[in-house]
Structure formats: C-alpha cells, structure tokens
Amino acid sequence: MFESYAELVKEKEKQGKKTLPPLPGAEPGKVKTRFAPNPDFVIHLGNARPAILSHEYARMYKGKFILRFEDTDPRTKSPLGDVYSLIKEDLNWLGIDWDEEYIQSKRLPIYYEIARKLIRKGGAYIDTCPREVSRELIVKGRACPTRDNPIEWHLEQFEKMVEGEYGEGEAVLRVKTDLSHPDLSVRDWVAIRIIDTTKYPHPIVGSKYFAWPTYNFAVSIDDYMMGVTHILRGKEHQQNTLKQMYLFDHLEWKYPIAIHFGRLHLEDFIMSKSLIRKLLSENPDKFWGYDDPRFGTIRGLRRRGILPEAIRQLILEVGIKGTDSRVSFSNLAAINRKLLDEKAHRIMFVSNPLKVQVTGFDEIIAKIPVHPSIKVHRVYKVRSGSEIWINKDDLGHKQLRLIGLGNFEVDGKRLTFIGNDVSYAKKNKLPIIQWVPAESSVETRVYKPIGLEFEVEEGLAEPGLLEYKPGDQLQFIRYGFIRIDTLEKPRVNVVFSHE
RNA sequence: GCCGCGGUAGUAUAGCCCGGCCAAGUAUGCGGGCCUUUCGAGCCCGUGACCCGGGUUCAAAUCCCGGCCGCGGCACCA
C-alpha cells in the first residue's frame, strides 16, 4: 500500500513509465472506476480515452476497474450481439483487464426496484400525458398534471408500465428536478420509458421487458451500487452529471467525483460510428470491415500496424484536459515507430522495380541482417553476371552500395563491383540501397491508407518475407513499416503502417 | 438563442487550485553536428508558445473583469 500520490509516482517513474496527474480525491486502494461502452458498435480511439484513463487510474491507485455494457436502448441504439465480445477483445488487446463486468440489460429488475423506492420518496412520478403535451408544459416550466397525483397512484401505474400495459409513448417515469432549470433537458428528465421489444427485440433479453431505463437513470444507479468513486468521461456528459445529481439527492446518495475531458480527434481518420456504419453498408466492396485500416476503430488501428502500447502512450500523454485534442497521425506514428523500431525485422523490398545485372566479382555471399542489433542474417548467394531488382529511382547515381553486396559503379543497367569497403561508401556518400534477387523474389502488394482511399503499390520483396505470417510487423528497408495482412498464393499483401 | 467547459510553440502536453524559484519544462516535428562495417536508431546542440485588452499586486501563464475564438449540451440516445 502506498502512502501518498508522490510515492505512486515515484514507483511508476522507477519503472520508466509515463504518469498521469493525480486523481482528485483519490485514496490509494479505494479508487473504483468504470468504462461503460454502448455495444452498438466497436470502440474507436476516442472511446479508448475513457477506457485507458479509467483503467490506468484504477491500477495506479491499486483500486478496481469495472467494465459495464450500457445497452438499454434496443430501439434507436440497438446493441449488436457480436459487439459485446468484440469490445472485450479490443480492450484485452489494449492491455486492459477488468475486475467486474456487468450488462445493464440483465439488471432491469434492479432499476425497477430503485424506481419504486424513488416514487415512494416522492422523487419521481408517472407522466401519462401525450409526449407533445408534456413537452410544451415543461418548456413553460410546468408539468403534466399527473405529477401531483398521490404516490399510490404512481406506484400502480409504474407496475402497469412494467407489466406492459402501456404502449410506447403512453407513459414515462420522470425524476423530479427543477422545472425552472435553464437547461430544458434537465427539467424532470425521463428515467424509464416504454420500448416495444416485440418490435425491437433486444439481443440479450429479447422481448422480456417493456419498461426500459434511460441512460441517466441506469448509469446513476449502477455507479452508486457498484461503488464507483471516480467517473472519467467526455465533456458531452457534463449535462448528464447535472441531471444525475438530482437523482442522487433524492436517494441521499453521494455523487462520485466526475472528470470530463475533451474530445480526441485523430486527423485524417474516420472515428464516427454512424459514418463508418454508413460507409460499410453503402460500399461493402470498398471497405474491409470494422477493422479497415482506414478507420479509427481500435481494430482498424491494429490492422494498420499501430501497437496497443502506442495508443496507451498517446492517451496518457493527452491526459484528462478539458480541451479537445487534435492529434495528427504522424504524431501517433512517431510513438509507434519508436516502439516498432527495436523489434521489427528488416526486409528488403523494391518498389518500382528494374532488373539490372551485377558483375565484376566471382561470387558474393550476401548477409542481410534480420535487424541491425541482432547478429542473425539471411543469406543470398549472388554470382557475377546474375540479375537483381532495384528501385528504378536508385539508378540515378554514379556509384552506389547494395546492402550486403558491396560498392558498385553504375553503367546503364550494369553494376560493376568496385569493393566492399563500407567506409568508402560513407566517405563518398554512396546511397546504401536495398535489392532483391531476380530469380527468387516475392510478389508484394502494399496498401497505403490515404484518407478514405488506398494507394496500392506493387513491388518485389526478398524471399525472406515468406518466413513471416499475417499479423507480423516488419520494416521494409528505406520504405517504411508494414504489417503483413494476407497471403494470396504467390503474392503477399501488406498494409503500410507509416515511415 | 439559452446553459456549461476551455484557450501554453506546427501538434500534444506540464505549470494555473496554493501569484515570485517560468526571460516557461517535456515529447514529436524541423535545422545542424557526433557516433555506428551496411537501413533505422542513439547521443549532442539549435528552433519555436503563455488568445486579446484592462484591473489587483512590489511581482501574473497563474487571481479578477470584459472581449474574441473553440468545443460540448439543450431527446421517451448513450
């Protein structure tokens, strides 16, 4: 157990890790945070912010972290059955583990129980006015006349709502707040409404329930009952915090500490759930799915070759500021590059290939280092007079050095060996270039995400590429980092991560 | 329109609560150098910011007021 925040920080720094600013009101061992996604879509980089920060703070203070699925709207934000597990996969991949897991749709009886309690306390009422009528009254600072009915009446109507005797729009449970609050949505906000689940079945509980809690109602109850001490979420929830506080007051509960941070935009990437959904349904041939590397979804970034640790570092760096952050991809790439560089194996890949002949020696055993800091090599035997592929653009020099082969003099499409001295190459600033043996190259297609498009580049890689499998991340020498995506017979498809 | 939050270098962030040690730290980017028997990296040096205007004070990035700009919310969505 740590005595203070200062010690927590010291401990972290000892491990060489980035630290977050202290969490207000946090006591080591007692912090409890949660990440509460709506399973209507896979999570993206923006969602990773509350997830990673909440998790990080919980771990930092040796507290608990909860994963909670907020799936209480089968009508307009219909949860998708497979998304629950996809989100869990994404979180695991990000290195997030959780101590407790809940699904709100399985907790409706709990919300009903609290609703009854709240009605008995006079903190909520059943509104059976037509929706437009209630609306007009609330705008004027008044309310549906049923607000003043006796508590017994409300309790009865509530049971009718639960039993399914009311149809959609015929009755709602409202929390009493302040009918003169400047924000109209705060005035007597809706806690429970009817959703006809015979028309909109819920992927988990089907058509079992008709009375569904709204976000604010379910969140409040869960945060209280689960003992959440700190709520970290985006500033789009600021008004919700206000609404929820009325409920906490009615029930005499203490509100957790809430922190609202700004939005996180990754420039040039689509993060909007609705837009991605639309693109996928309208262009099924153009996009690859939730994990298309052109999308800012967590799985998209993974397929692009972004490491989970890079995402974590970015989020920790951005922190809990209230302002929006516009992060460029090159910034994320810079973090990723640093992590990738020390472990990505090197492969010689030639784009824009041109066949040339090498002469002026007998036979050279070219040793290509798998990685500059490892003493393992791939070996290619090259005889004088044989052909290799190099990038056409590299031919514009008088002399050049071919990695592992030596220094050469350029004469048209013929390269003549002039020595193997590296210092000569350095001294004369010869470009040190990659090449691929002509008789055993690997056809390679590179997909470079550019906005919503792919720039496709065909090229040839050295045979060593075949030692790797989809998902492996490599550096194509003088080209950039790539992630092997799929193997298509003789061809290898890779996704370009970044330079 | 109403309500709320915020504005530090190209980008991101520290500092702001508890004014002085901040002629503002860090990362990335950019420029230059060094090292290395091969790409990359690493190391060193340099570049560059407190939205504007008033006020309080011996002293303001930090406190107060006004303006401007950005963002969020104003659902029987989450």
Short mmCIF file of N, CA, C and O in Angstrom, two decimals, chain A residues 343-444:
data_model
loop_
_atom_site.label_atom_id
_atom_site.label_comp_id
_atom_site.label_asym_id
_atom_site.label_seq_id
_atom_site.Cartn_x
_atom_site.Cartn_y
_atom_site.Cartn_z
N LYS A 343 12.01 -3.77 -32.54
CA LYS A 343 11.72 -5.19 -32.71
C LYS A 343 11.35 -5.64 -34.12
O LYS A 343 11.36 -6.82 -34.40
N ALA A 344 11.00 -4.68 -34.97
CA ALA A 344 10.57 -5.09 -36.31
C ALA A 344 11.76 -5.58 -37.14
O ALA A 344 12.77 -4.89 -37.27
N HIS A 345 11.62 -6.76 -37.70
CA HIS A 345 12.68 -7.28 -38.55
C HIS A 345 12.71 -6.51 -39.86
O HIS A 345 11.71 -5.97 -40.31
N ARG A 346 13.89 -6.48 -40.48
CA ARG A 346 14.08 -5.73 -41.71
C ARG A 346 13.97 -6.65 -42.92
O ARG A 346 14.51 -7.76 -42.91
N ILE A 347 13.34 -6.14 -43.94
CA ILE A 347 13.19 -6.89 -45.18
C ILE A 347 13.50 -5.93 -46.33
O ILE A 347 13.12 -4.77 -46.29
N MET A 348 14.18 -6.45 -47.33
CA MET A 348 14.44 -5.61 -48.50
C MET A 348 13.26 -5.73 -49.45
O MET A 348 12.88 -6.84 -49.85
N PHE A 349 12.68 -4.60 -49.73
CA PHE A 349 11.53 -4.54 -50.64
C PHE A 349 11.83 -3.49 -51.69
O PHE A 349 12.34 -2.41 -51.35
N VAL A 350 11.52 -3.81 -52.92
CA VAL A 350 11.79 -2.88 -54.00
C VAL A 350 10.49 -2.50 -54.70
O VAL A 350 9.79 -3.36 -55.25
N SER A 351 10.17 -1.22 -54.63
CA SER A 351 9.01 -0.76 -55.39
C SER A 351 9.56 -0.22 -56.71
O SER A 351 10.75 0.07 -56.82
N ASN A 352 8.70 -0.10 -57.68
CA ASN A 352 9.14 0.43 -58.96
C ASN A 352 10.36 -0.34 -59.47
O ASN A 352 11.40 0.26 -59.79
N PRO A 353 10.27 -1.66 -59.54
CA PRO A 353 11.47 -2.48 -59.77
C PRO A 353 12.02 -2.41 -61.19
O PRO A 353 11.28 -2.29 -62.16
N LEU A 354 13.32 -2.52 -61.24
CA LEU A 354 14.03 -2.53 -62.51
C LEU A 354 15.11 -3.59 -62.40
O LEU A 354 15.82 -3.69 -61.40
N LYS A 355 15.24 -4.40 -63.45
CA LYS A 355 16.20 -5.51 -63.40
C LYS A 355 17.57 -5.02 -63.87
O LYS A 355 17.67 -4.39 -64.92
N VAL A 356 18.59 -5.28 -63.10
CA VAL A 356 19.95 -4.89 -63.51
C VAL A 356 20.88 -6.09 -63.32
O VAL A 356 20.56 -7.03 -62.60
N GLN A 357 22.03 -5.99 -63.97
CA GLN A 357 22.99 -7.08 -63.90
C GLN A 357 24.17 -6.66 -63.04
O GLN A 357 24.63 -5.53 -63.14
N VAL A 358 24.63 -7.57 -62.20
CA VAL A 358 25.79 -7.25 -61.38
C VAL A 358 26.98 -8.07 -61.84
O VAL A 358 26.88 -9.29 -62.03
N THR A 359 28.10 -7.40 -62.00
CA THR A 359 29.30 -8.12 -62.48
C THR A 359 30.53 -7.60 -61.76
O THR A 359 30.46 -6.67 -60.96
N GLY A 360 31.66 -8.19 -62.09
CA GLY A 360 32.93 -7.69 -61.59
C GLY A 360 33.42 -8.43 -60.35
O GLY A 360 34.30 -7.95 -59.64
N PHE A 361 32.89 -9.59 -60.10
CA PHE A 361 33.34 -10.37 -58.93
C PHE A 361 33.09 -11.83 -59.29
O PHE A 361 32.60 -12.14 -60.39
N ASP A 362 33.40 -12.70 -58.40
CA ASP A 362 33.19 -14.11 -58.69
C ASP A 362 31.85 -14.56 -58.11
O ASP A 362 30.90 -14.85 -58.80
N GLU A 363 31.81 -14.53 -56.79
CA GLU A 363 30.58 -14.90 -56.10
C GLU A 363 30.58 -14.20 -54.74
O GLU A 363 31.60 -14.15 -54.07
N ILE A 364 29.43 -13.67 -54.37
CA ILE A 364 29.34 -13.00 -53.07
C ILE A 364 28.25 -13.65 -52.25
O ILE A 364 27.16 -13.94 -52.76
N ILE A 365 28.54 -13.93 -51.00
CA ILE A 365 27.51 -14.42 -50.08
C ILE A 365 26.99 -13.18 -49.35
O ILE A 365 27.66 -12.65 -48.46
N ALA A 366 25.84 -12.71 -49.77
CA ALA A 366 25.30 -11.50 -49.15
C ALA A 366 24.64 -11.86 -47.83
O ALA A 366 23.81 -12.76 -47.76
N LYS A 367 25.04 -11.16 -46.78
CA LYS A 367 24.44 -11.42 -45.46
C LYS A 367 23.59 -10.21 -45.09
O LYS A 367 24.09 -9.12 -44.87
N ILE A 368 22.28 -10.42 -45.05
CA ILE A 368 21.35 -9.33 -44.76
C ILE A 368 20.91 -9.45 -43.31
O ILE A 368 20.28 -10.44 -42.93
N PRO A 369 21.27 -8.46 -42.48
CA PRO A 369 20.89 -8.56 -41.06
C PRO A 369 19.36 -8.53 -40.91
O PRO A 369 18.69 -7.71 -41.51
N VAL A 370 18.88 -9.44 -40.08
CA VAL A 370 17.45 -9.51 -39.79
C VAL A 370 17.03 -8.23 -39.07
O VAL A 370 15.94 -7.72 -39.23
N HIS A 371 17.95 -7.72 -38.26
CA HIS A 371 17.72 -6.48 -37.52
C HIS A 371 19.10 -5.93 -37.17
O HIS A 371 20.00 -6.70 -36.84
N PRO A 372 19.30 -4.63 -37.25
CA PRO A 372 20.64 -4.09 -37.02
C PRO A 372 21.25 -4.46 -35.67
O PRO A 372 22.46 -4.50 -35.54
N SER A 373 20.43 -4.75 -34.71
CA SER A 373 21.01 -5.05 -33.41
C SER A 373 21.05 -6.56 -33.11
O SER A 373 21.38 -6.96 -32.01
N ILE A 374 20.69 -7.35 -34.10
CA ILE A 374 20.77 -8.81 -33.92
C ILE A 374 21.81 -9.36 -34.88
O ILE A 374 21.95 -8.87 -36.00
N LYS A 375 22.51 -10.38 -34.46
CA LYS A 375 23.56 -10.90 -35.34
C LYS A 375 23.07 -12.04 -36.23
O LYS A 375 23.83 -12.86 -36.67
N VAL A 376 21.79 -12.07 -36.49
CA VAL A 376 21.24 -13.10 -37.36
C VAL A 376 21.08 -12.52 -38.76
O VAL A 376 20.66 -11.38 -38.91
N HIS A 377 21.45 -13.33 -39.75
CA HIS A 377 21.38 -12.83 -41.13
C HIS A 377 20.59 -13.77 -42.03
O HIS A 377 20.51 -14.96 -41.76
N ARG A 378 20.05 -13.19 -43.05
CA ARG A 378 19.52 -14.01 -44.14
C ARG A 378 20.62 -13.98 -45.20
O ARG A 378 21.28 -12.96 -45.40
N VAL A 379 20.81 -15.11 -45.84
CA VAL A 379 21.95 -15.23 -46.75
C VAL A 379 21.49 -15.45 -48.19
O VAL A 379 20.62 -16.28 -48.44
N TYR A 380 22.05 -14.67 -49.11
CA TYR A 380 21.77 -14.90 -50.54
C TYR A 380 23.09 -15.01 -51.27
O TYR A 380 23.98 -14.18 -51.09
N LYS A 381 23.17 -16.04 -52.09
CA LYS A 381 24.40 -16.23 -52.87
C LYS A 381 24.21 -15.57 -54.22
O LYS A 381 23.25 -15.84 -54.93
N VAL A 382 25.12 -14.66 -54.57
CA VAL A 382 24.99 -13.96 -55.86
C VAL A 382 26.25 -14.18 -56.68
O VAL A 382 27.36 -13.91 -56.22
N ARG A 383 26.05 -14.68 -57.91
CA ARG A 383 27.20 -14.90 -58.80
C ARG A 383 27.33 -13.73 -59.76
O ARG A 383 26.34 -13.08 -60.10
N SER A 384 28.54 -13.51 -60.19
CA SER A 384 28.76 -12.44 -61.16
C SER A 384 27.94 -12.73 -62.41
O SER A 384 27.83 -13.86 -62.84
N GLY A 385 27.35 -11.68 -62.92
CA GLY A 385 26.56 -11.83 -64.14
C GLY A 385 25.08 -12.08 -63.87
O GLY A 385 24.27 -12.03 -64.78
N SER A 386 24.75 -12.34 -62.63
CA SER A 386 23.32 -12.59 -62.36
C SER A 386 22.57 -11.28 -62.20
O SER A 386 23.14 -10.20 -62.12
N GLU A 387 21.25 -11.41 -62.16
CA GLU A 387 20.43 -10.21 -62.16
C GLU A 387 19.73 -9.98 -60.81
O GLU A 387 19.39 -10.94 -60.10
N ILE A 388 19.52 -8.74 -60.52
CA ILE A 388 18.79 -8.38 -59.28
C ILE A 388 17.81 -7.26 -59.64
O ILE A 388 17.94 -6.61 -60.67
N TRP A 389 16.85 -7.07 -58.72
CA TRP A 389 15.91 -5.96 -58.88
C TRP A 389 16.32 -4.82 -57.94
O TRP A 389 16.67 -5.07 -56.78
N ILE A 390 16.28 -3.64 -58.48
CA ILE A 390 16.45 -2.49 -57.59
C ILE A 390 15.39 -1.45 -57.98
O ILE A 390 14.77 -1.57 -59.04
N ASN A 391 15.21 -0.47 -57.14
CA ASN A 391 14.25 0.58 -57.45
C ASN A 391 14.82 1.45 -58.56
O ASN A 391 15.96 1.89 -58.49
N LYS A 392 13.98 1.67 -59.56
CA LYS A 392 14.41 2.46 -60.72
C LYS A 392 15.01 3.81 -60.30
O LYS A 392 15.96 4.29 -60.87
N ASP A 393 14.42 4.40 -59.28
CA ASP A 393 14.87 5.71 -58.83
C ASP A 393 16.30 5.69 -58.27
O ASP A 393 16.94 6.73 -58.18
N ASP A 394 16.75 4.50 -57.87
CA ASP A 394 18.09 4.42 -57.27
C ASP A 394 19.19 4.35 -58.32
O ASP A 394 20.37 4.40 -58.00
N LEU A 395 18.78 4.25 -59.56
CA LEU A 395 19.78 4.07 -60.61
C LEU A 395 20.43 5.37 -61.06
O LEU A 395 21.39 5.38 -61.78
N GLY A 396 19.93 6.45 -60.55
CA GLY A 396 20.44 7.74 -60.99
C GLY A 396 21.77 8.15 -60.38
O GLY A 396 22.15 9.31 -60.45
N HIS A 397 22.46 7.24 -59.76
CA HIS A 397 23.74 7.58 -59.15
C HIS A 397 24.89 6.96 -59.93
O HIS A 397 24.73 5.93 -60.57
N LYS A 398 26.06 7.58 -59.82
CA LYS A 398 27.24 7.03 -60.49
C LYS A 398 27.72 5.77 -59.78
O LYS A 398 28.11 4.80 -60.38
N GLN A 399 27.68 5.87 -58.45
CA GLN A 399 28.09 4.73 -57.66
C GLN A 399 27.06 4.53 -56.56
O GLN A 399 26.41 5.48 -56.13
N LEU A 400 26.94 3.31 -56.13
CA LEU A 400 26.03 3.05 -55.02
C LEU A 400 26.47 1.81 -54.27
O LEU A 400 27.33 1.06 -54.74
N ARG A 401 25.90 1.64 -53.08
CA ARG A 401 26.24 0.44 -52.32
C ARG A 401 24.98 -0.39 -52.17
O ARG A 401 23.93 0.10 -51.76
N LEU A 402 25.11 -1.67 -52.53
CA LEU A 402 24.00 -2.59 -52.36
C LEU A 402 24.19 -3.29 -51.02
O LEU A 402 25.27 -3.83 -50.74
N ILE A 403 23.18 -3.24 -50.20
CA ILE A 403 23.28 -3.81 -48.86
C ILE A 403 23.74 -5.27 -48.94
O ILE A 403 23.15 -6.08 -49.66
N GLY A 404 24.82 -5.58 -48.25
CA GLY A 404 25.30 -6.95 -48.20
C GLY A 404 26.14 -7.38 -49.38
O GLY A 404 26.79 -8.42 -49.35
N LEU A 405 26.11 -6.58 -50.45
CA LEU A 405 26.87 -6.98 -51.64
C LEU A 405 28.15 -6.17 -51.82
O LEU A 405 29.17 -6.71 -52.22
N GLY A 406 28.06 -4.88 -51.56
CA GLY A 406 29.26 -4.07 -51.70
C GLY A 406 29.01 -2.84 -52.55
O GLY A 406 27.87 -2.51 -52.88
N ASN A 407 30.11 -2.15 -52.89
CA ASN A 407 30.01 -0.91 -53.66
C ASN A 407 30.07 -1.21 -55.16
O ASN A 407 30.84 -2.06 -55.60
N PHE A 408 29.26 -0.48 -55.92
CA PHE A 408 29.19 -0.73 -57.36
C PHE A 408 29.22 0.57 -58.14
O PHE A 408 28.77 1.60 -57.67
N GLU A 409 29.75 0.42 -59.32
CA GLU A 409 29.76 1.53 -60.27
C GLU A 409 28.60 1.29 -61.24
O GLU A 409 28.38 0.18 -61.69
N VAL A 410 27.85 2.36 -61.50
CA VAL A 410 26.68 2.21 -62.36
C VAL A 410 27.03 2.54 -63.81
O VAL A 410 27.61 3.57 -64.11
N ASP A 411 26.65 1.60 -64.69
CA ASP A 411 26.86 1.84 -66.11
C ASP A 411 25.62 1.33 -66.83
O ASP A 411 25.50 0.15 -67.11
N GLY A 412 24.69 2.19 -67.05
CA GLY A 412 23.42 1.77 -67.64
C GLY A 412 22.73 0.82 -66.69
O GLY A 412 22.55 1.11 -65.52
N LYS A 413 22.38 -0.38 -67.21
CA LYS A 413 21.74 -1.36 -66.35
C LYS A 413 22.75 -2.40 -65.86
O LYS A 413 22.39 -3.51 -65.49
N ARG A 414 23.99 -2.03 -65.93
CA ARG A 414 25.01 -2.94 -65.43
C ARG A 414 25.72 -2.29 -64.24
O ARG A 414 26.14 -1.13 -64.31
N LEU A 415 25.86 -3.08 -63.19
CA LEU A 415 26.53 -2.57 -62.00
C LEU A 415 27.82 -3.36 -61.81
O LEU A 415 27.79 -4.60 -61.76
N THR A 416 28.92 -2.63 -61.74
CA THR A 416 30.20 -3.31 -61.61
C THR A 416 30.78 -3.13 -60.22
O THR A 416 30.87 -2.01 -59.71
N PHE A 417 31.19 -4.27 -59.67
CA PHE A 417 31.73 -4.30 -58.31
C PHE A 417 33.01 -3.50 -58.19
O PHE A 417 33.92 -3.67 -59.02
N ILE A 418 33.09 -2.61 -57.21
CA ILE A 418 34.35 -1.86 -57.05
C ILE A 418 34.91 -1.99 -55.65
O ILE A 418 35.88 -1.32 -55.31
N GLY A 419 34.34 -2.83 -54.83
CA GLY A 419 34.91 -3.03 -53.50
C GLY A 419 33.84 -3.23 -52.45
O GLY A 419 32.65 -3.03 -52.71
N ASN A 420 34.32 -3.63 -51.28
CA ASN A 420 33.35 -3.93 -50.24
C ASN A 420 33.53 -3.03 -49.02
O ASN A 420 32.98 -3.27 -47.96
N ASP A 421 34.30 -1.98 -49.17
CA ASP A 421 34.64 -1.14 -48.02
C ASP A 421 33.49 -0.19 -47.66
O ASP A 421 33.15 0.70 -48.43
N VAL A 422 32.94 -0.40 -46.46
CA VAL A 422 31.83 0.45 -46.05
C VAL A 422 32.27 1.90 -45.89
O VAL A 422 31.55 2.83 -46.24
N SER A 423 33.49 2.08 -45.38
CA SER A 423 33.93 3.45 -45.13
C SER A 423 34.08 4.21 -46.44
O SER A 423 33.86 5.41 -46.51
N TYR A 424 34.39 3.49 -47.51
CA TYR A 424 34.44 4.14 -48.83
C TYR A 424 33.04 4.66 -49.19
O TYR A 424 32.88 5.78 -49.65
N ALA A 425 32.06 3.81 -48.94
CA ALA A 425 30.69 4.18 -49.25
C ALA A 425 30.27 5.39 -48.43
O ALA A 425 29.65 6.33 -48.92
N LYS A 426 30.67 5.39 -47.16
CA LYS A 426 30.31 6.51 -46.28
C LYS A 426 31.00 7.79 -46.72
O LYS A 426 30.39 8.84 -46.81
N LYS A 427 32.28 7.62 -46.96
CA LYS A 427 33.09 8.79 -47.31
C LYS A 427 32.58 9.45 -48.58
O LYS A 427 32.48 10.66 -48.69
N ASN A 428 32.21 8.64 -49.54
CA ASN A 428 31.75 9.18 -50.82
C ASN A 428 30.23 9.34 -50.88
O ASN A 428 29.68 9.58 -51.94
N LYS A 429 29.63 9.17 -49.70
CA LYS A 429 28.18 9.34 -49.58
C LYS A 429 27.39 8.54 -50.61
O LYS A 429 26.46 9.06 -51.23
N LEU A 430 27.80 7.31 -50.80
CA LEU A 430 27.04 6.46 -51.72
C LEU A 430 25.71 6.12 -51.07
O LEU A 430 25.65 5.85 -49.87
N PRO A 431 24.64 6.13 -51.85
CA PRO A 431 23.38 5.67 -51.26
C PRO A 431 23.49 4.18 -50.98
O PRO A 431 24.08 3.43 -51.76
N ILE A 432 23.00 3.78 -49.84
CA ILE A 432 23.05 2.37 -49.48
C ILE A 432 21.66 1.81 -49.71
O ILE A 432 20.71 2.16 -49.01
N ILE A 433 21.54 1.02 -50.73
CA ILE A 433 20.19 0.64 -51.16
C ILE A 433 19.89 -0.85 -51.04
O ILE A 433 20.78 -1.69 -51.01
N GLN A 434 18.60 -1.12 -51.00
CA GLN A 434 18.12 -2.50 -50.93
C GLN A 434 17.92 -3.07 -52.33
O GLN A 434 17.77 -2.31 -53.28
N TRP A 435 17.90 -4.37 -52.40
CA TRP A 435 17.76 -5.04 -53.70
C TRP A 435 17.11 -6.39 -53.46
O TRP A 435 16.98 -6.85 -52.33
N VAL A 436 16.70 -7.02 -54.56
CA VAL A 436 16.04 -8.32 -54.45
C VAL A 436 16.58 -9.23 -55.55
O VAL A 436 16.66 -8.80 -56.70
N PRO A 437 16.98 -10.46 -55.21
CA PRO A 437 17.48 -11.36 -56.24
C PRO A 437 16.41 -11.62 -57.31
O PRO A 437 15.26 -11.86 -56.98
N ALA A 438 16.80 -11.58 -58.56
CA ALA A 438 15.82 -11.69 -59.64
C ALA A 438 15.19 -13.08 -59.70
O ALA A 438 14.02 -13.22 -60.03
N GLU A 439 15.97 -14.10 -59.37
CA GLU A 439 15.41 -15.45 -59.56
C GLU A 439 14.51 -15.91 -58.41
O GLU A 439 13.85 -16.93 -58.51
N SER A 440 14.46 -15.12 -57.34
CA SER A 440 13.64 -15.60 -56.22
C SER A 440 13.02 -14.43 -55.44
O SER A 440 13.29 -14.23 -54.29
N SER A 441 12.23 -13.66 -56.14
CA SER A 441 11.60 -12.53 -55.46
C SER A 441 10.18 -12.89 -55.05
O SER A 441 9.61 -13.85 -55.56
N VAL A 442 9.63 -12.10 -54.14
CA VAL A 442 8.27 -12.34 -53.70
C VAL A 442 7.39 -11.18 -54.13
O VAL A 442 7.64 -10.02 -53.78
N GLU A 443 6.38 -11.51 -54.88
CA GLU A 443 5.44 -10.50 -55.34
C GLU A 443 4.74 -9.90 -54.12
O GLU A 443 4.21 -10.62 -53.28
N THR A 444 4.76 -8.59 -54.01
CA THR A 444 4.22 -7.94 -52.82
C THR A 444 3.33 -6.77 -53.20
O THR A 444 3.70 -5.97 -54.06
#
